[in-house]
Structures are given as structure tokens and as C-alpha cells.
PDB file of C-alpha atoms in Angstrom:
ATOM      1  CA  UNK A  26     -89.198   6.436 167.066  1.00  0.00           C
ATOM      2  CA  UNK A  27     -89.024   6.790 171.023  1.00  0.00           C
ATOM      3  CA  UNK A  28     -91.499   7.808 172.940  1.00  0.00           C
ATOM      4  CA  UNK A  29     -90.903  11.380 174.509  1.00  0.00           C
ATOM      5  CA  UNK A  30     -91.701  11.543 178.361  1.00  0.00           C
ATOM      6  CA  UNK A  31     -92.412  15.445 179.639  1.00  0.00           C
ATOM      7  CA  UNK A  32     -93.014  16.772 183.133  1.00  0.00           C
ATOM      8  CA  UNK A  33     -97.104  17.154 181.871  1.00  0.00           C
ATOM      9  CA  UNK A  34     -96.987  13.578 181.050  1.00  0.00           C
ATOM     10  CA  UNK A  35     -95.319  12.026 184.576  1.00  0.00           C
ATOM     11  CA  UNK A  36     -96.324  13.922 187.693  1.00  0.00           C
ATOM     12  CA  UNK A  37     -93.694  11.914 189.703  1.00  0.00           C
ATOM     13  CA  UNK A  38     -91.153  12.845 187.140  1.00  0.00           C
ATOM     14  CA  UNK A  39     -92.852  16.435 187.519  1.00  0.00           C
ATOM     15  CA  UNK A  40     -92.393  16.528 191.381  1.00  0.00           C
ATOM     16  CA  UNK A  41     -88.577  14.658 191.403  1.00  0.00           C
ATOM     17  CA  UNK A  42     -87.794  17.954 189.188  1.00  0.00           C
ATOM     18  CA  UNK A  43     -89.784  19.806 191.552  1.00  0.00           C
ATOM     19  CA  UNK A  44     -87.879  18.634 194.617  1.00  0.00           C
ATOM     20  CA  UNK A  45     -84.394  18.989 192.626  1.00  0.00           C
ATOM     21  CA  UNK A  46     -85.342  22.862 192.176  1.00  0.00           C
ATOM     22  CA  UNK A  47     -85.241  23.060 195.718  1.00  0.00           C
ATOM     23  CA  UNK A  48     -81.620  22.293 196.406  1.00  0.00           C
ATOM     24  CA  UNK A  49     -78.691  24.837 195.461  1.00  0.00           C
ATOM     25  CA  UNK A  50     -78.640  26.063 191.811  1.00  0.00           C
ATOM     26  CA  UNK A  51     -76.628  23.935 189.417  1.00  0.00           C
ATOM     27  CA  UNK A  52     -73.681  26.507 189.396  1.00  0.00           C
ATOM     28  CA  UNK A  53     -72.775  25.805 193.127  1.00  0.00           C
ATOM     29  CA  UNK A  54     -69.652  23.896 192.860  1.00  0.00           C
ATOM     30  CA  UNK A  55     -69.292  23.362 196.958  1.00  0.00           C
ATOM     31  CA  UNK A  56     -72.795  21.334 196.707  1.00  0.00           C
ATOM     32  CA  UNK A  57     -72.876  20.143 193.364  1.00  0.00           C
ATOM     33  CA  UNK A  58     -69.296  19.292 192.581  1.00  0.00           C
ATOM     34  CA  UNK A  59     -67.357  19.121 196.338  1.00  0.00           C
ATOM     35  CA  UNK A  60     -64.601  17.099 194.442  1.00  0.00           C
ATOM     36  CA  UNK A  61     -64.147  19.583 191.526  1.00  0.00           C
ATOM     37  CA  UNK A  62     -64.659  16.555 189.123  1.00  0.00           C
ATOM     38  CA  UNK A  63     -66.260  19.701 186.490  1.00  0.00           C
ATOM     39  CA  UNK A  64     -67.691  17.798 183.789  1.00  0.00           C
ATOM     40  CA  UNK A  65     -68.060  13.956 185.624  1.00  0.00           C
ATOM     41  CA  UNK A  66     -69.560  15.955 188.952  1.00  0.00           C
ATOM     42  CA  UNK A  67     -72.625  14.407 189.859  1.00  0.00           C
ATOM     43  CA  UNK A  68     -74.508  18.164 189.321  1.00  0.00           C
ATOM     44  CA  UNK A  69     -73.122  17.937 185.514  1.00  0.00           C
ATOM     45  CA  UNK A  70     -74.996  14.772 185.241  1.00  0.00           C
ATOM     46  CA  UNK A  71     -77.821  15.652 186.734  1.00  0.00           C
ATOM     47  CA  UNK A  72     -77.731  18.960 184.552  1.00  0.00           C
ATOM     48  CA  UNK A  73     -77.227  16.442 181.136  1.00  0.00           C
ATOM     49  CA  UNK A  74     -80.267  14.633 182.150  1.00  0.00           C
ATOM     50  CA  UNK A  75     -82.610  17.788 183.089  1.00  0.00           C
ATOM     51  CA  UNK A  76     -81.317  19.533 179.701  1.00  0.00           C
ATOM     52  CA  UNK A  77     -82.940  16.047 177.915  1.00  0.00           C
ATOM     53  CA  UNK A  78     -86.151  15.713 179.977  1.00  0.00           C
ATOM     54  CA  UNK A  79     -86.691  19.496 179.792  1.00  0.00           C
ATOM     55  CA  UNK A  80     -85.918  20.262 176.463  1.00  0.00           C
ATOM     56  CA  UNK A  81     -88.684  17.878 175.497  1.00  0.00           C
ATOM     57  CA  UNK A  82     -86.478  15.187 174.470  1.00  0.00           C
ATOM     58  CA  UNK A  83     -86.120  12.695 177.451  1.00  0.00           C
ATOM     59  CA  UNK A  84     -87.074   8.959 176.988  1.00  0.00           C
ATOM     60  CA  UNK A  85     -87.849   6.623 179.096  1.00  0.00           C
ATOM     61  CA  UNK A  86     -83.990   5.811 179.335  1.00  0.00           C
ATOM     62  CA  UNK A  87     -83.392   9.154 180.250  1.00  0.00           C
ATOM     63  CA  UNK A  88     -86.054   9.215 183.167  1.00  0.00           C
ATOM     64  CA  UNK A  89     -84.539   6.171 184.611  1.00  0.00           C
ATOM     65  CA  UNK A  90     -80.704   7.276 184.114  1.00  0.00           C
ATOM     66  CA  UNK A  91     -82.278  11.192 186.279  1.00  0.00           C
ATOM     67  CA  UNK A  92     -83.917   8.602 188.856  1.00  0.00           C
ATOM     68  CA  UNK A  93     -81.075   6.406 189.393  1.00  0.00           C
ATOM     69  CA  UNK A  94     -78.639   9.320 189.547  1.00  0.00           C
ATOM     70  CA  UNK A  95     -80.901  11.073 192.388  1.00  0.00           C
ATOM     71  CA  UNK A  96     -80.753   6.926 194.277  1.00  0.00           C
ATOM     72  CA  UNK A  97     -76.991   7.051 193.693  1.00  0.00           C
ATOM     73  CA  UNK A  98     -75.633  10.622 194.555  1.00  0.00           C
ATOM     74  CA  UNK A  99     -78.710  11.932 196.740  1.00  0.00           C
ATOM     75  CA  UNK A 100     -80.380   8.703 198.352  1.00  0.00           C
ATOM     76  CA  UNK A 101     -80.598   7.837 201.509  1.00  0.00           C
ATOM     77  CA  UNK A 102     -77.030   6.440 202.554  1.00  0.00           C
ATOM     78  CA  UNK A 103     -75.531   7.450 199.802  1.00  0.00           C
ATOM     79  CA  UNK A 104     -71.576   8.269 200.123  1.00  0.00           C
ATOM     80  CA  UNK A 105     -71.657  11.469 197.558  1.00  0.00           C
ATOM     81  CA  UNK A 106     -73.827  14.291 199.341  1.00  0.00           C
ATOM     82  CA  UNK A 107     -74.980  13.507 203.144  1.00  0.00           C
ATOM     83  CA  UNK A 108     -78.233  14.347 204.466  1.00  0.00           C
ATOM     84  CA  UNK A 109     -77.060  16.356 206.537  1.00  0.00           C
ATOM     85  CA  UNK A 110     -75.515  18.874 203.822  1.00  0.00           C
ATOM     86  CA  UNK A 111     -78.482  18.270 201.758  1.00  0.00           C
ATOM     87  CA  UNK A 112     -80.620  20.161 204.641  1.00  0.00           C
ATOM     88  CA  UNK A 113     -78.187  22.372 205.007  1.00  0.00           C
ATOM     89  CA  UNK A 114     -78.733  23.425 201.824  1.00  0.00           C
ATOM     90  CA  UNK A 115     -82.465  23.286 200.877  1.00  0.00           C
ATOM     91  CA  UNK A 116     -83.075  26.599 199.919  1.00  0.00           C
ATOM     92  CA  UNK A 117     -85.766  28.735 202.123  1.00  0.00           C
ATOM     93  CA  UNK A 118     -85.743  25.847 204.835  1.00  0.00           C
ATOM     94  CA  UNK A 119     -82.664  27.076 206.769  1.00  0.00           C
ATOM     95  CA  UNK A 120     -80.784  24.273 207.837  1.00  0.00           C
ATOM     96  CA  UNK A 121     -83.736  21.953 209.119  1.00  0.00           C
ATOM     97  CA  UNK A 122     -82.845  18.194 210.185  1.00  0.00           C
ATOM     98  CA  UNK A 123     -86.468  16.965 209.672  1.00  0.00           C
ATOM     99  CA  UNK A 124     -86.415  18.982 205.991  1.00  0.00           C
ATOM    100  CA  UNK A 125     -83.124  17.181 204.481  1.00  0.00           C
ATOM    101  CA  UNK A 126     -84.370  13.703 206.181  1.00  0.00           C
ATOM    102  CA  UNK A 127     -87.694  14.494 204.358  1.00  0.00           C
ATOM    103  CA  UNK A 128     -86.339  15.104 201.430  1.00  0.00           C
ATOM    104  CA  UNK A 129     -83.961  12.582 201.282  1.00  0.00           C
ATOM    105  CA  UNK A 130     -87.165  10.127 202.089  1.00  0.00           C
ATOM    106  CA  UNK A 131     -89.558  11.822 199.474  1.00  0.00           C
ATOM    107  CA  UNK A 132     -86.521  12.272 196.578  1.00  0.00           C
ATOM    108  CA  UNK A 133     -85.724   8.219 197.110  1.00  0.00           C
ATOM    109  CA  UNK A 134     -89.634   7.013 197.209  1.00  0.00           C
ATOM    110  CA  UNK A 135     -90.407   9.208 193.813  1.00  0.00           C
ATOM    111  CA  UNK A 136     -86.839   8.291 192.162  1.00  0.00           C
ATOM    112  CA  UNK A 137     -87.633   4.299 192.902  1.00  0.00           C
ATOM    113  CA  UNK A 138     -91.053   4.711 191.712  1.00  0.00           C
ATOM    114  CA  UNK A 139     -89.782   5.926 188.233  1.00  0.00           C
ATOM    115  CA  UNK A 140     -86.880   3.780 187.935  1.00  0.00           C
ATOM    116  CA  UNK A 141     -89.226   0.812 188.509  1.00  0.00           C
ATOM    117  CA  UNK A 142     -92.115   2.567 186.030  1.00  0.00           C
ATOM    118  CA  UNK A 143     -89.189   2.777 183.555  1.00  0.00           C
ATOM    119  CA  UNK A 144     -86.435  -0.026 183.984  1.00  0.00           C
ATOM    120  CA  UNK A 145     -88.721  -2.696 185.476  1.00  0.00           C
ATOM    121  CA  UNK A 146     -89.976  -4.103 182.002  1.00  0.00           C
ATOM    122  CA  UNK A 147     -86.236  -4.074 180.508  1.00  0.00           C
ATOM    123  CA  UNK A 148     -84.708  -6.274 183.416  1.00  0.00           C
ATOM    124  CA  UNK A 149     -88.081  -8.567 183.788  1.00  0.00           C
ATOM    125  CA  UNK A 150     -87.647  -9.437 179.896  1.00  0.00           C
ATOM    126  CA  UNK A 151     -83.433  -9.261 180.105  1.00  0.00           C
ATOM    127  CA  UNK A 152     -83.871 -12.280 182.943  1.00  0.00           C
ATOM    128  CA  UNK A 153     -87.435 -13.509 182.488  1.00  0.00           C
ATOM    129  CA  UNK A 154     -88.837 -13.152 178.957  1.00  0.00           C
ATOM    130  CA  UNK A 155     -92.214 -14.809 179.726  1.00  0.00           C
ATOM    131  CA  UNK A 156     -95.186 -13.012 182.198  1.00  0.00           C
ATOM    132  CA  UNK A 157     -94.683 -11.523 185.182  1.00  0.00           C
ATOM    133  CA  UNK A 158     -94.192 -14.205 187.917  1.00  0.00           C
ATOM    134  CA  UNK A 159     -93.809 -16.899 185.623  1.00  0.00           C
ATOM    135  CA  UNK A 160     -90.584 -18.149 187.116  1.00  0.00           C
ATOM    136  CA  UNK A 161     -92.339 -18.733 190.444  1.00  0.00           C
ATOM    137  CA  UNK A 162     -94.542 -21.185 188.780  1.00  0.00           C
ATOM    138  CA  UNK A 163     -91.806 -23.426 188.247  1.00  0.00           C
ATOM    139  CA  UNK A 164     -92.313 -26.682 189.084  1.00  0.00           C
TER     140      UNK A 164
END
């Protein structure tokens, strides 16, 4: 059995949710879906992994695919959806530079943290099945 990760359980996972919320609603194509890609848009996979983590099923492979989806198609250089529309779009903050560059910084830093929390432990036994560090002690 897998263990089930909720908002109560994560608060970065609670406030990465909490800073999603405060973009467009997931019906708004011209943010969400620019390319009209429907079901491959990057707001219907953000949507599939919400519905998961909210619904009370989300793993920790379902944290880390939300997290890297918010580093791919909302991070900071990212070539899906610019800073610039993202605070352009935060809802109540009217078009604020500093907001969308915040946001951008604050949406990376949390989605990094829980990609690391949750991935970090796969890849470090994929490449290094030993202790942490251990390679470096290599003679």
C-alpha cells in the first residue's frame, strides 16, 4: 500500500496549492491552454494532479509529478507561461511586476523543495544505492 500525502500532512504542498489558487481558474483556456492542446494543456495536467492530491489520493509520485509540472510550465524561465503573463494574471493583484516575479520565485523555491522531499531518495538509490555521500568517499 502507498502512502497517501494530503495538504494537512505537507504545508509546502499546502501553500504550492495555495499559490496555484491564486492564478486564473482552471477553465481559462487563454492562460491555461494558450495553444488549445485541450486534454495535453499544461492546466489539464495540473488539474489531473490536483484531482489526485485533493481527492485524498496523491502519493508521493504524484506530489513530485504537481511540483515538477509547476518547475516546467510555471518556473522561472520557463518557455510555456512568462512571468510576465503570470502577473498579469494573479487574481486581486492587478497586473503587478514585483507580484508575478514573486510568485514565480516563491512557486519555484516550494515546488523544488517538494520535488527534492519526494524524488531525492528515488534518484540517490537509482545512481548511488549506498548512504548519502558515499560516492565522495571514494578513494
Amino acid at each position: 500500500m502507498r502512502d497517501i500525502i494530503t495538504l494537512a500532512d505537507d504545508p509546502d504542498l499546502a501553500h504550492l496549492v495555495d499559490l496555484i489558487d491564486i492564478l486564473p481558474n482552471p477553465d481559462v483556456a487563454s492562460f491555461w491552454d494558450p495553444k488549445g492542446e485541450g486534454n495535453y494543456s499544461i492546466g489539464a495536467k495540473i488539474k489531473s494532479d490536483l484531482t489526485t492530491i485533493l481527492g485524498g489520493e496523491g502519493s508521493a509520485s504524484d506530489v513530485d509529478y504537481f511540483a515538477v509540472h509547476v518547475l516546467k510550465y510555471l518556473g522561472r524561465g520557463n518557455g510555456y507561461i512568462s512571468e510576465e503573463k503570470i502577473g498579469k494574471n494573479l487574481t486581486a493583484l492587478q497586473g503587478l511586476p514585483a507580484a508575478g516575479h514573486a510568485w514565480i520565485e516563491d512557486a519555484t523555491r516550494t515546488a523544488w523543495i517538494l520535488v527534492t522531499r519526494y524524488s531525492l531518495p528515488r534518484w540517490r538509490l537509482s545512481r548511488h544505492p549506498s548512504e548519502a555521500g558515499a560516492a565522495w568517499l571514494k578513494p
